[in-house]
Amino acid sequence: MRRITRAALKPAALVAAVSSPRRGAVVSFSGVVRAVHAGRRVTAVAYDCFAPLAEKELERILRQAEKKWPVAAAAAHRVGELRVGQASLAVAAASTHRPEAFAACRWIVEQVKRRLPVWKKERYTGGEGRWLPGCALHRAGSRA
Amino acid sequence: MKRKIYLYGRLRDAGLGSSVALDLPPRATARQALAALKTALGPRGALLSGCALAGEDAVLAPSDRVPARGILAALPPVCGG
């Protein structure tokens, strides 16, 4: 399964991928393009991505989550032009009990926002657009 | 050595297109490559603030050597999700 895709995300497929009879807690998250940001009416968001690194980094994030907690984890990020209401990020984490599943799912979302080489440009009513600010990347264990 | 650096995010609006070819010294570091890119960006060099250089496998530290092969990318601060 490609984790970085231009196709519509399928959160149910991620849930199915991490589910098993031994895992009684399944937590899923979908990040969706919203209609208003900082008081401006958003019509779409264009997601740019350095795909070769993003695929590997998302895989690293998932494996790290599975080391930190006893969970099975899966995620996918959509790129390209997304309209309001369309999902850009889907994450699923499953565990025996809910604390680990909630914690892992949230941690994965936060790591994606900090580490995945993805950028978004909001487009507003009227046609103008703006790249959103973000987190500077550093090699693991280093600071620029 | 001649290396092409691909541009992402806000750097795509810098007027250089999606990539720029730079002449880098042999065994150049990521810091040197970003400095050369800043020169190429001219008056829009401030767009490089907070940017990192990366290969296909990992983000490079400023003191890391630029790999001789493979894709190189200049990456602004990220905001996925």
XYZ file of N, CA and C in Angstrom:
675
model
N 0.852 -1.199 0.000
C 0.000 0.000 0.000
C 0.886 1.246 0.000
N 0.683 2.168 -0.949
C 1.442 3.414 -0.946
C 0.889 4.317 0.141
N 1.774 4.919 0.892
C 1.334 5.763 2.003
C 1.141 7.212 1.572
N 1.814 7.609 0.484
C 1.634 8.946 -0.072
C 0.909 8.772 -1.402
N -0.241 9.399 -1.538
C -1.070 9.105 -2.701
C -1.817 10.340 -3.179
N -2.133 10.363 -4.455
C -2.983 11.425 -4.994
C -4.446 10.989 -4.990
N -4.686 9.745 -4.678
C -6.058 9.214 -4.694
C -6.760 9.505 -3.363
N -8.085 9.426 -3.402
C -8.879 9.620 -2.178
C -8.454 8.600 -1.128
N -8.344 9.064 0.121
C -7.937 8.165 1.206
C -9.077 7.216 1.564
N -8.700 6.065 2.093
C -9.678 5.061 2.513
C -9.415 4.689 3.974
N -9.922 5.519 4.898
C -9.661 5.245 6.325
C -10.108 3.846 6.743
N -11.189 3.353 6.173
C -11.670 2.018 6.563
C -10.647 0.941 6.220
N -9.901 1.159 5.153
C -8.879 0.172 4.775
C -7.737 0.171 5.786
N -7.413 1.351 6.309
C -6.364 1.421 7.335
C -6.833 0.739 8.615
N -8.080 0.980 8.991
C -8.638 0.329 10.184
C -8.601 -1.189 10.015
N -8.968 -1.653 8.845
C -8.955 -3.101 8.589
C -7.535 -3.655 8.672
N -6.568 -2.852 8.205
C -5.180 -3.326 8.182
C -4.613 -3.522 9.579
N -5.088 -2.737 10.556
C -4.517 -2.843 11.911
C -5.391 -3.672 12.855
N -6.572 -4.021 12.415
C -7.500 -4.738 13.302
C -7.160 -6.215 13.387
N -7.435 -6.785 14.567
C -7.306 -8.228 14.741
C -8.162 -8.618 15.939
N -8.514 -9.891 16.068
C -9.340 -10.310 17.207
C -8.691 -10.042 18.558
N -7.367 -9.906 18.595
C -6.664 -9.660 19.861
C -6.641 -8.186 20.241
N -7.018 -7.313 19.308
C -6.942 -5.871 19.563
C -8.347 -5.319 19.796
N -8.619 -4.969 21.052
C -9.964 -4.523 21.393
C -10.185 -3.034 21.251
N -9.126 -2.288 20.942
C -9.266 -0.837 20.783
C -8.693 -0.433 19.434
N -9.511 0.212 18.637
C -9.057 0.705 17.336
C -9.402 2.194 17.276
N -8.367 3.017 17.143
C -8.558 4.469 17.068
C -8.176 4.922 15.673
N -9.025 5.755 15.078
C -8.680 6.290 13.761
C -8.839 7.801 13.770
N -8.054 8.449 12.913
C -8.073 9.909 12.789
C -8.099 10.254 11.320
N -8.916 11.240 10.970
C -8.897 11.798 9.619
C -8.728 13.301 9.723
N -7.723 13.811 9.038
C -7.552 15.255 8.913
C -8.224 15.695 7.628
N -9.104 16.695 7.737
C -9.968 17.081 6.615
C -9.785 18.564 6.310
N -9.795 18.925 5.057
C -9.682 20.332 4.654
C -10.908 21.093 5.159
N -10.652 22.165 5.919
C -11.781 22.913 6.481
C -12.008 24.206 5.698
N -13.207 24.748 5.864
C -13.667 25.848 5.007
C -13.146 27.207 5.436
N -12.707 27.333 6.689
C -12.246 28.633 7.181
C -10.946 28.429 7.945
N -9.965 29.276 7.672
C -8.717 29.237 8.432
C -8.295 30.676 8.725
N -8.061 30.968 9.987
C -7.640 32.299 10.422
C -8.576 33.377 9.855
N -9.850 33.064 9.834
C -10.837 34.041 9.411
C -11.013 34.181 7.915
N -10.273 33.391 7.149
C -10.385 33.486 5.681
C -11.116 32.269 5.148
N -11.947 32.491 4.141
C -12.727 31.410 3.564
C -11.847 30.632 2.572
N -11.647 29.353 2.872
C -10.778 28.484 2.074
C -11.627 27.754 1.032
N -11.134 27.734 -0.215
C -11.847 26.983 -1.251
C -11.161 25.640 -1.529
N -9.849 25.579 -1.319
C -9.107 24.334 -1.572
C -7.738 24.450 -0.918
N -7.069 23.319 -0.786
C -5.688 23.299 -0.296
C -4.873 22.426 -1.240
N -3.760 22.996 -1.730
C -2.849 22.230 -2.591
C -1.728 21.675 -1.723
N -1.576 20.361 -1.706
C -0.519 19.709 -0.921
C 0.640 19.358 -1.833
N 1.817 19.890 -1.496
C 3.047 19.576 -2.208
C 3.826 18.592 -1.341
N 4.656 17.755 -1.959
C 5.310 16.692 -1.196
C 6.587 16.231 -1.883
N 7.631 16.015 -1.099
C 8.845 15.353 -1.598
C 8.642 13.863 -1.330
N 8.033 13.204 -2.305
C 7.503 11.854 -2.097
C 8.549 10.804 -1.706
N 9.739 10.777 -2.325
C 10.671 9.697 -1.950
C 10.994 9.695 -0.459
N 11.217 10.876 0.088
C 11.528 10.956 1.520
C 10.266 10.795 2.365
N 9.149 11.338 1.902
C 7.913 11.262 2.689
C 7.481 9.816 2.911
N 7.600 8.990 1.882
C 7.237 7.568 2.034
C 8.068 6.920 3.134
N 9.379 7.188 3.094
C 10.267 6.550 4.069
C 10.051 7.123 5.465
N 9.836 8.422 5.545
C 9.658 9.037 6.866
C 8.356 8.571 7.512
N 7.305 8.441 6.712
C 6.043 7.967 7.293
C 6.180 6.521 7.775
N 6.908 5.725 7.020
C 7.165 4.356 7.453
C 7.951 4.353 8.777
N 8.953 5.230 8.880
C 9.736 5.308 10.128
C 8.851 5.721 11.300
N 7.971 6.691 11.069
C 7.075 7.145 12.146
C 6.202 5.980 12.633
N 5.649 5.231 11.703
C 4.765 4.125 12.084
C 5.516 3.052 12.869
N 6.732 2.727 12.408
C 7.500 1.690 13.102
C 7.922 2.185 14.485
N 8.250 3.481 14.607
C 8.600 4.031 15.917
C 7.404 3.974 16.863
N 6.220 4.265 16.364
C 5.010 4.179 17.200
C 4.816 2.745 17.689
N 5.084 1.791 16.817
C 4.898 0.389 17.198
C 5.957 -0.085 18.195
N 7.070 0.646 18.277
C 8.061 0.336 19.313
C 7.713 0.998 20.634
N 7.120 2.210 20.551
C 6.789 2.950 21.780
C 5.588 2.355 22.502
N 4.623 1.829 21.731
C 3.402 1.276 22.312
C 3.117 -0.096 21.691
N 2.393 -0.939 22.396
C 2.028 -2.244 21.803
C 0.837 -2.087 20.854
N 1.102 -1.483 19.712
C 0.029 -1.197 18.749
C 0.434 -1.675 17.364
N -0.575 -1.801 16.518
C -0.354 -1.896 15.077
C -0.826 -0.569 14.497
N -0.021 0.022 13.609
C -0.340 1.362 13.116
C -0.260 1.421 11.602
N -1.108 2.271 11.030
C -1.100 2.496 9.578
C -1.500 3.941 9.333
N -1.026 4.497 8.221
C -1.363 5.885 7.901
C -1.183 6.124 6.413
N -1.848 7.147 5.917
C -1.684 7.567 4.525
C -1.907 9.074 4.451
N -1.164 9.723 3.555
C -1.299 11.165 3.338
C -1.619 11.395 1.873
N -2.639 12.196 1.637
C -3.001 12.531 0.260
C -2.292 13.824 -0.152
N -1.887 13.911 -1.409
C -1.272 15.123 -1.949
C -2.014 15.547 -3.204
N -1.702 16.745 -3.681
C -2.427 17.297 -4.815
C -3.452 18.309 -4.332
N -4.371 18.674 -5.200
C -5.370 19.700 -4.850
C -6.577 19.044 -4.183
N -6.862 19.460 -2.956
C -7.998 18.896 -2.215
C -9.033 19.985 -1.954
N -10.282 19.614 -2.077
C -11.369 20.547 -1.795
C -11.782 20.446 -0.322
N -12.532 21.450 0.087
C -13.060 21.454 1.453
C -13.846 20.166 1.698
N -13.580 19.531 2.838
C -14.275 18.299 3.193
C -13.524 17.036 2.803
N -12.496 17.162 1.981
C -11.741 15.969 1.588
C -10.628 15.705 2.609
N -10.355 14.422 2.832
C -9.360 14.031 3.842
C -7.952 14.089 3.266
N -7.051 14.703 4.033
C -5.644 14.782 3.627
C -4.783 13.775 4.376
N -5.206 13.403 5.570
C -4.410 12.482 6.392
C -5.339 11.486 7.074
N -4.957 10.230 7.033
C -5.714 9.205 7.758
C -4.725 8.353 8.547
N -5.057 8.107 9.798
C -4.207 7.312 10.700
C -5.093 6.316 11.430
N -4.581 5.119 11.629
C -5.287 4.129 12.445
C -4.278 3.437 13.353
N -4.676 3.223 14.602
C -3.831 2.505 15.561
C -4.722 1.566 16.368
N -4.260 0.348 16.533
C -5.052 -0.650 17.253
C -4.200 -1.308 18.320
N -4.823 -1.550 19.474
C -4.111 -2.174 20.582
C -5.086 -3.014 21.396
N -4.536 -3.692 22.382
C -5.398 -4.492 23.247
C -6.363 -3.589 24.013
N -5.832 -2.446 24.502
C -6.640 -1.521 25.300
C -6.527 -0.105 24.740
N -7.493 0.747 25.101
C -7.596 2.036 24.433
C -6.495 3.050 24.756
N -5.897 3.081 25.978
C -4.905 4.145 26.214
C -3.765 4.134 25.195
N -3.239 2.951 24.917
C -2.122 2.868 23.981
C -2.567 3.257 22.564
N -3.762 2.856 22.185
C -4.235 3.162 20.832
C -4.443 4.664 20.653
N -5.060 5.321 21.655
C -5.238 6.772 21.577
C -3.884 7.472 21.537
N -2.987 7.074 22.439
C -1.683 7.743 22.527
C -0.898 7.587 21.238
N -0.879 6.394 20.693
C -0.113 6.160 19.471
C -0.700 6.941 18.301
N -2.023 6.943 18.188
C -2.661 7.642 17.071
C -2.322 9.137 17.134
N -2.452 9.716 18.308
C -2.152 11.147 18.447
C -0.682 11.426 18.158
N 0.201 10.591 18.666
C 1.638 10.791 18.455
C 1.966 10.744 16.963
N 1.378 9.803 16.261
C 1.634 9.697 14.811
C 1.195 10.975 14.097
N 0.013 11.483 14.430
C -0.466 12.712 13.786
C 0.508 13.858 14.035
N 0.963 13.999 15.286
C 1.880 15.099 15.599
C 3.222 14.934 14.886
N 3.705 13.707 14.804
C 4.970 13.467 14.097
C 4.842 13.751 12.612
N 3.720 13.392 12.038
C 3.481 13.692 10.617
C 3.577 15.195 10.389
N 2.976 15.967 11.265
C 2.978 17.422 11.094
C 4.372 18.009 11.248
N 5.215 17.369 12.062
C 6.559 17.902 12.317
C 7.612 17.359 11.370
N 7.409 16.175 10.836
C 8.515 15.499 10.144
C 8.273 15.180 8.681
N 7.032 15.104 8.254
C 6.793 14.672 6.880
C 7.048 15.832 5.914
N 7.836 15.614 4.851
C 8.090 16.705 3.905
C 6.867 16.971 3.016
N 5.919 17.661 3.618
C 4.656 18.018 2.954
C 4.383 19.489 3.258
N 3.851 20.192 2.249
C 3.551 21.615 2.408
C 2.165 21.871 1.858
N 1.467 22.836 2.467
C 0.138 23.119 1.930
C -0.029 24.593 1.609
N -0.666 24.809 0.483
C -0.967 26.164 0.024
C -2.478 26.316 0.000
N -2.961 27.164 0.885
C -4.403 27.403 0.913
C -4.802 28.334 -0.219
N -5.947 28.039 -0.804
C -6.514 28.936 -1.821
C -7.797 29.510 -1.237
N -7.958 30.818 -1.417
C -9.066 31.520 -0.794
C -10.064 32.019 -1.836
N -11.256 32.339 -1.331
C -12.245 32.981 -2.181
C -11.620 34.245 -2.762
N -11.721 34.405 -4.062
C -11.065 35.536 -4.708
C -9.851 35.094 -5.507
N -9.376 33.862 -5.239
C -8.342 33.296 -6.090
C -6.933 33.322 -5.536
N -6.669 34.174 -4.527
C -5.298 34.240 -4.033
C -4.981 33.009 -3.174
N -3.686 32.777 -2.962
C -3.279 31.619 -2.176
C -2.112 31.960 -1.278
N -1.842 31.075 -0.307
C -0.755 31.338 0.646
C -0.187 30.009 1.147
N 1.158 29.893 1.082
C 1.816 28.736 1.711
C 1.755 28.905 3.215
N 1.368 27.875 3.921
C 1.260 27.982 5.374
C 2.625 27.783 6.038
N 2.871 28.484 7.141
C 4.136 28.288 7.859
C 4.153 26.903 8.502
N 5.351 26.463 8.902
C 5.420 25.114 9.467
C 6.615 24.926 10.364
N 7.040 23.676 10.514
C 8.153 23.293 11.379
C 9.394 23.041 10.534
N 10.520 23.666 10.928
C 11.770 23.427 10.207
C 12.224 21.983 10.416
N 12.740 21.378 9.340
C 13.218 19.992 9.407
C 14.671 19.948 9.868
N 14.999 18.940 10.650
C 16.378 18.704 11.055
C 16.644 17.218 10.921
N 17.894 16.888 10.609
C 18.250 15.476 10.637
C 18.082 14.981 12.063
N 17.629 13.751 12.202
C 17.423 13.188 13.544
C 18.692 13.357 14.358
N 18.564 13.956 15.542
C 19.712 14.104 16.416
C 20.566 15.315 16.140
N 20.143 16.188 15.219
C 20.948 17.373 14.925
C 20.074 18.609 14.934
N 20.704 19.744 14.999
C 20.033 21.029 14.883
C 20.823 21.895 13.918
N 20.131 22.628 13.035
C 20.840 23.460 12.048
C 21.528 24.626 12.738
N 31.232 20.167 -8.943
C 30.259 19.213 -9.475
C 28.923 19.919 -9.700
N 28.256 19.531 -10.779
C 26.955 20.106 -11.101
C 25.882 19.250 -10.443
N 25.037 19.870 -9.630
C 23.938 19.134 -9.001
C 22.635 19.890 -9.166
N 21.582 19.127 -9.421
C 20.246 19.722 -9.516
C 19.564 19.603 -8.150
N 19.003 20.697 -7.702
C 18.267 20.700 -6.432
C 16.798 20.990 -6.719
N 15.946 20.100 -6.291
C 14.505 20.278 -6.495
C 13.942 21.168 -5.385
N 12.985 21.982 -5.776
C 12.413 22.979 -4.866
C 10.987 22.587 -4.507
N 10.640 22.808 -3.247
C 9.298 22.429 -2.770
C 8.654 23.572 -1.992
N 7.345 23.452 -1.824
C 6.593 24.423 -1.032
C 6.784 25.834 -1.558
N 7.018 26.756 -0.621
C 7.109 28.173 -1.001
C 8.255 28.447 -1.969
N 9.264 27.552 -2.000
C 10.389 27.756 -2.919
C 9.966 27.619 -4.378
N 8.839 26.955 -4.610
C 8.353 26.832 -5.987
C 7.897 28.176 -6.549
N 7.637 29.124 -5.652
C 7.183 30.442 -6.090
C 8.332 31.447 -6.164
N 9.576 30.936 -6.150
C 10.730 31.831 -6.119
C 11.152 32.288 -7.501
N 10.480 31.807 -8.529
C 10.808 32.231 -9.887
C 11.844 31.376 -10.575
N 12.276 30.285 -9.950
C 13.296 29.411 -10.554
C 12.694 28.123 -11.110
N 11.394 27.977 -11.007
C 10.774 26.732 -11.466
C 10.830 25.670 -10.382
N 10.792 24.407 -10.806
C 10.730 23.323 -9.824
C 12.109 22.796 -9.440
N 13.150 23.249 -10.135
C 14.506 22.815 -9.767
C 15.513 23.850 -10.260
N 16.718 23.756 -9.698
C 17.789 24.655 -10.117
C 19.087 23.855 -10.162
N 19.897 24.063 -11.196
C 21.191 23.383 -11.314
C 22.267 24.289 -10.742
N 23.053 23.739 -9.825
C 24.090 24.526 -9.157
C 25.451 23.889 -9.365
N 26.463 24.735 -9.447
C 27.841 24.258 -9.488
C 28.365 24.251 -8.056
N 28.600 23.077 -7.500
C 29.059 22.971 -6.117
C 30.505 22.509 -6.086
N 31.276 22.954 -5.077
C 32.655 22.461 -4.958
C 32.652 20.965 -4.651
N 33.742 20.265 -5.006
C 33.823 18.840 -4.662
C 33.660 18.642 -3.155
N 32.979 17.599 -2.771
C 32.756 17.280 -1.350
C 32.056 18.431 -0.616
N 31.166 19.105 -1.320
C 30.439 20.223 -0.714
C 29.553 19.721 0.426
N 29.355 20.570 1.419
C 28.443 20.242 2.504
C 27.042 20.775 2.177
N 26.071 20.310 2.968
C 24.706 20.811 2.797
C 24.665 22.317 3.034
N 25.453 22.792 3.991
C 25.486 24.237 4.270
C 25.958 24.998 3.032
N 27.011 24.483 2.382
C 27.526 25.146 1.182
C 26.504 25.094 0.045
N 25.808 23.979 -0.065
C 24.805 23.861 -1.130
C 23.663 24.853 -0.919
N 23.253 25.006 0.335
C 22.169 25.963 0.610
C 22.656 27.400 0.385
N 23.929 27.658 0.672
C 24.467 28.998 0.414
C 24.470 29.284 -1.090
N 24.834 28.278 -1.877
C 24.827 28.457 -3.335
C 23.397 28.664 -3.844
N 22.479 27.950 -3.235
C 21.080 28.122 -3.625
C 20.583 29.521 -3.268
N 21.013 30.016 -2.110
C 20.613 31.363 -1.701
C 21.113 32.397 -2.711
N 22.336 32.206 -3.186
C 22.872 33.113 -4.208
C 22.025 33.046 -5.472
N 21.639 31.812 -5.850
C 20.825 31.651 -7.068
C 19.454 32.313 -6.918
N 18.949 32.334 -5.700
C 17.626 32.928 -5.473
C 17.672 34.459 -5.489
N 18.867 35.018 -5.336
C 19.014 36.473 -5.414
C 18.156 37.176 -4.382
N 17.351 38.150 -4.814
C 16.575 38.931 -3.845
C 15.527 38.112 -3.097
N 15.272 36.908 -3.566
C 14.289 36.056 -2.879
C 14.976 35.042 -1.958
N 16.246 35.273 -1.672
C 17.017 34.360 -0.835
C 16.439 34.164 0.557
N 15.683 35.152 1.034
C 15.094 35.026 2.375
C 14.110 33.861 2.450
N 13.632 33.419 1.304
C 12.720 32.265 1.308
C 13.401 31.013 1.861
N 14.752 31.015 1.878
C 15.471 29.830 2.375
C 15.528 29.764 3.901
N 15.044 30.792 4.565
C 15.058 30.780 6.030
C 14.334 29.545 6.562
N 15.021 28.785 7.395
C 14.408 27.588 7.979
C 14.405 26.381 7.070
N 15.010 26.501 5.890
C 14.991 25.371 4.948
C 16.124 24.384 5.244
N 15.929 23.146 4.854
C 16.936 22.093 4.996
C 17.163 21.437 3.640
N 18.343 20.836 3.501
C 18.641 20.061 2.306
C 18.430 18.585 2.639
N 17.867 17.845 1.699
C 17.599 16.421 1.950
C 17.895 15.597 0.712
N 18.240 14.344 0.969
C 18.305 13.359 -0.092
C 17.037 12.521 -0.054
N 17.042 11.425 -0.783
C 15.836 10.594 -0.851
C 15.562 9.845 0.448
N 16.607 9.692 1.283
C 16.452 8.870 2.487
C 16.347 9.665 3.773
N 16.920 10.861 3.796
C 16.972 11.594 5.062
C 17.291 13.057 4.839
N 16.946 13.857 5.853
C 17.347 15.258 5.892
C 18.834 15.306 6.232
N 19.575 16.200 5.572
C 21.008 16.326 5.835
C 21.247 17.368 6.917
N 22.201 17.101 7.787
C 22.673 18.117 8.725
C 23.532 19.103 7.934
N 23.662 20.336 8.415
C 24.447 21.332 7.664
C 25.864 20.877 7.347
N 26.467 20.096 8.233
C 27.855 19.666 8.013
C 27.967 18.386 7.179
N 26.851 17.769 6.845
C 26.895 16.543 6.042
C 27.358 16.846 4.615
N 28.102 15.913 4.028
C 28.491 16.034 2.627
C 27.271 15.810 1.739
N 27.205 16.560 0.677
C 26.142 16.337 -0.303
C 26.419 15.019 -1.003
N 25.456 14.091 -1.001
C 25.699 12.808 -1.677
C 25.985 13.022 -3.162
N 26.862 12.185 -3.681
C 27.276 12.353 -5.075
C 26.176 11.971 -6.055
N 25.283 11.112 -5.619
C 24.204 10.658 -6.510
C 22.863 10.773 -5.806
N 21.808 10.666 -6.615
C 20.460 10.675 -6.062
C 19.842 12.067 -6.085
N 18.583 12.096 -5.759
C 17.829 13.349 -5.787
C 18.200 14.199 -4.576
N 18.334 15.507 -4.817
C 18.528 16.466 -3.738
C 17.338 17.423 -3.724
N 16.894 17.803 -2.537
C 15.737 18.680 -2.451
C 15.946 19.719 -1.366
N 15.494 20.930 -1.630
C 15.479 21.988 -0.613
C 14.078 22.022 -0.025
N 14.018 21.850 1.308
C 12.730 21.652 1.977
C 12.438 22.775 2.963
N 11.435 23.583 2.698
C 11.008 24.604 3.664
C 10.409 23.937 4.899
N 10.155 24.725 5.952
C 9.445 24.165 7.119
C 8.157 23.470 6.674
N 7.882 22.325 7.287
C 6.801 21.457 6.797
C 5.490 21.713 7.546
N 4.402 21.388 6.904
C 3.084 21.568 7.548
C 2.079 20.587 6.956
N 2.436 19.314 7.023
C 1.512 18.303 6.506
C 0.336 18.070 7.433
N -0.476 17.141 7.047
C -1.621 16.782 7.859
C -2.888 17.489 7.430
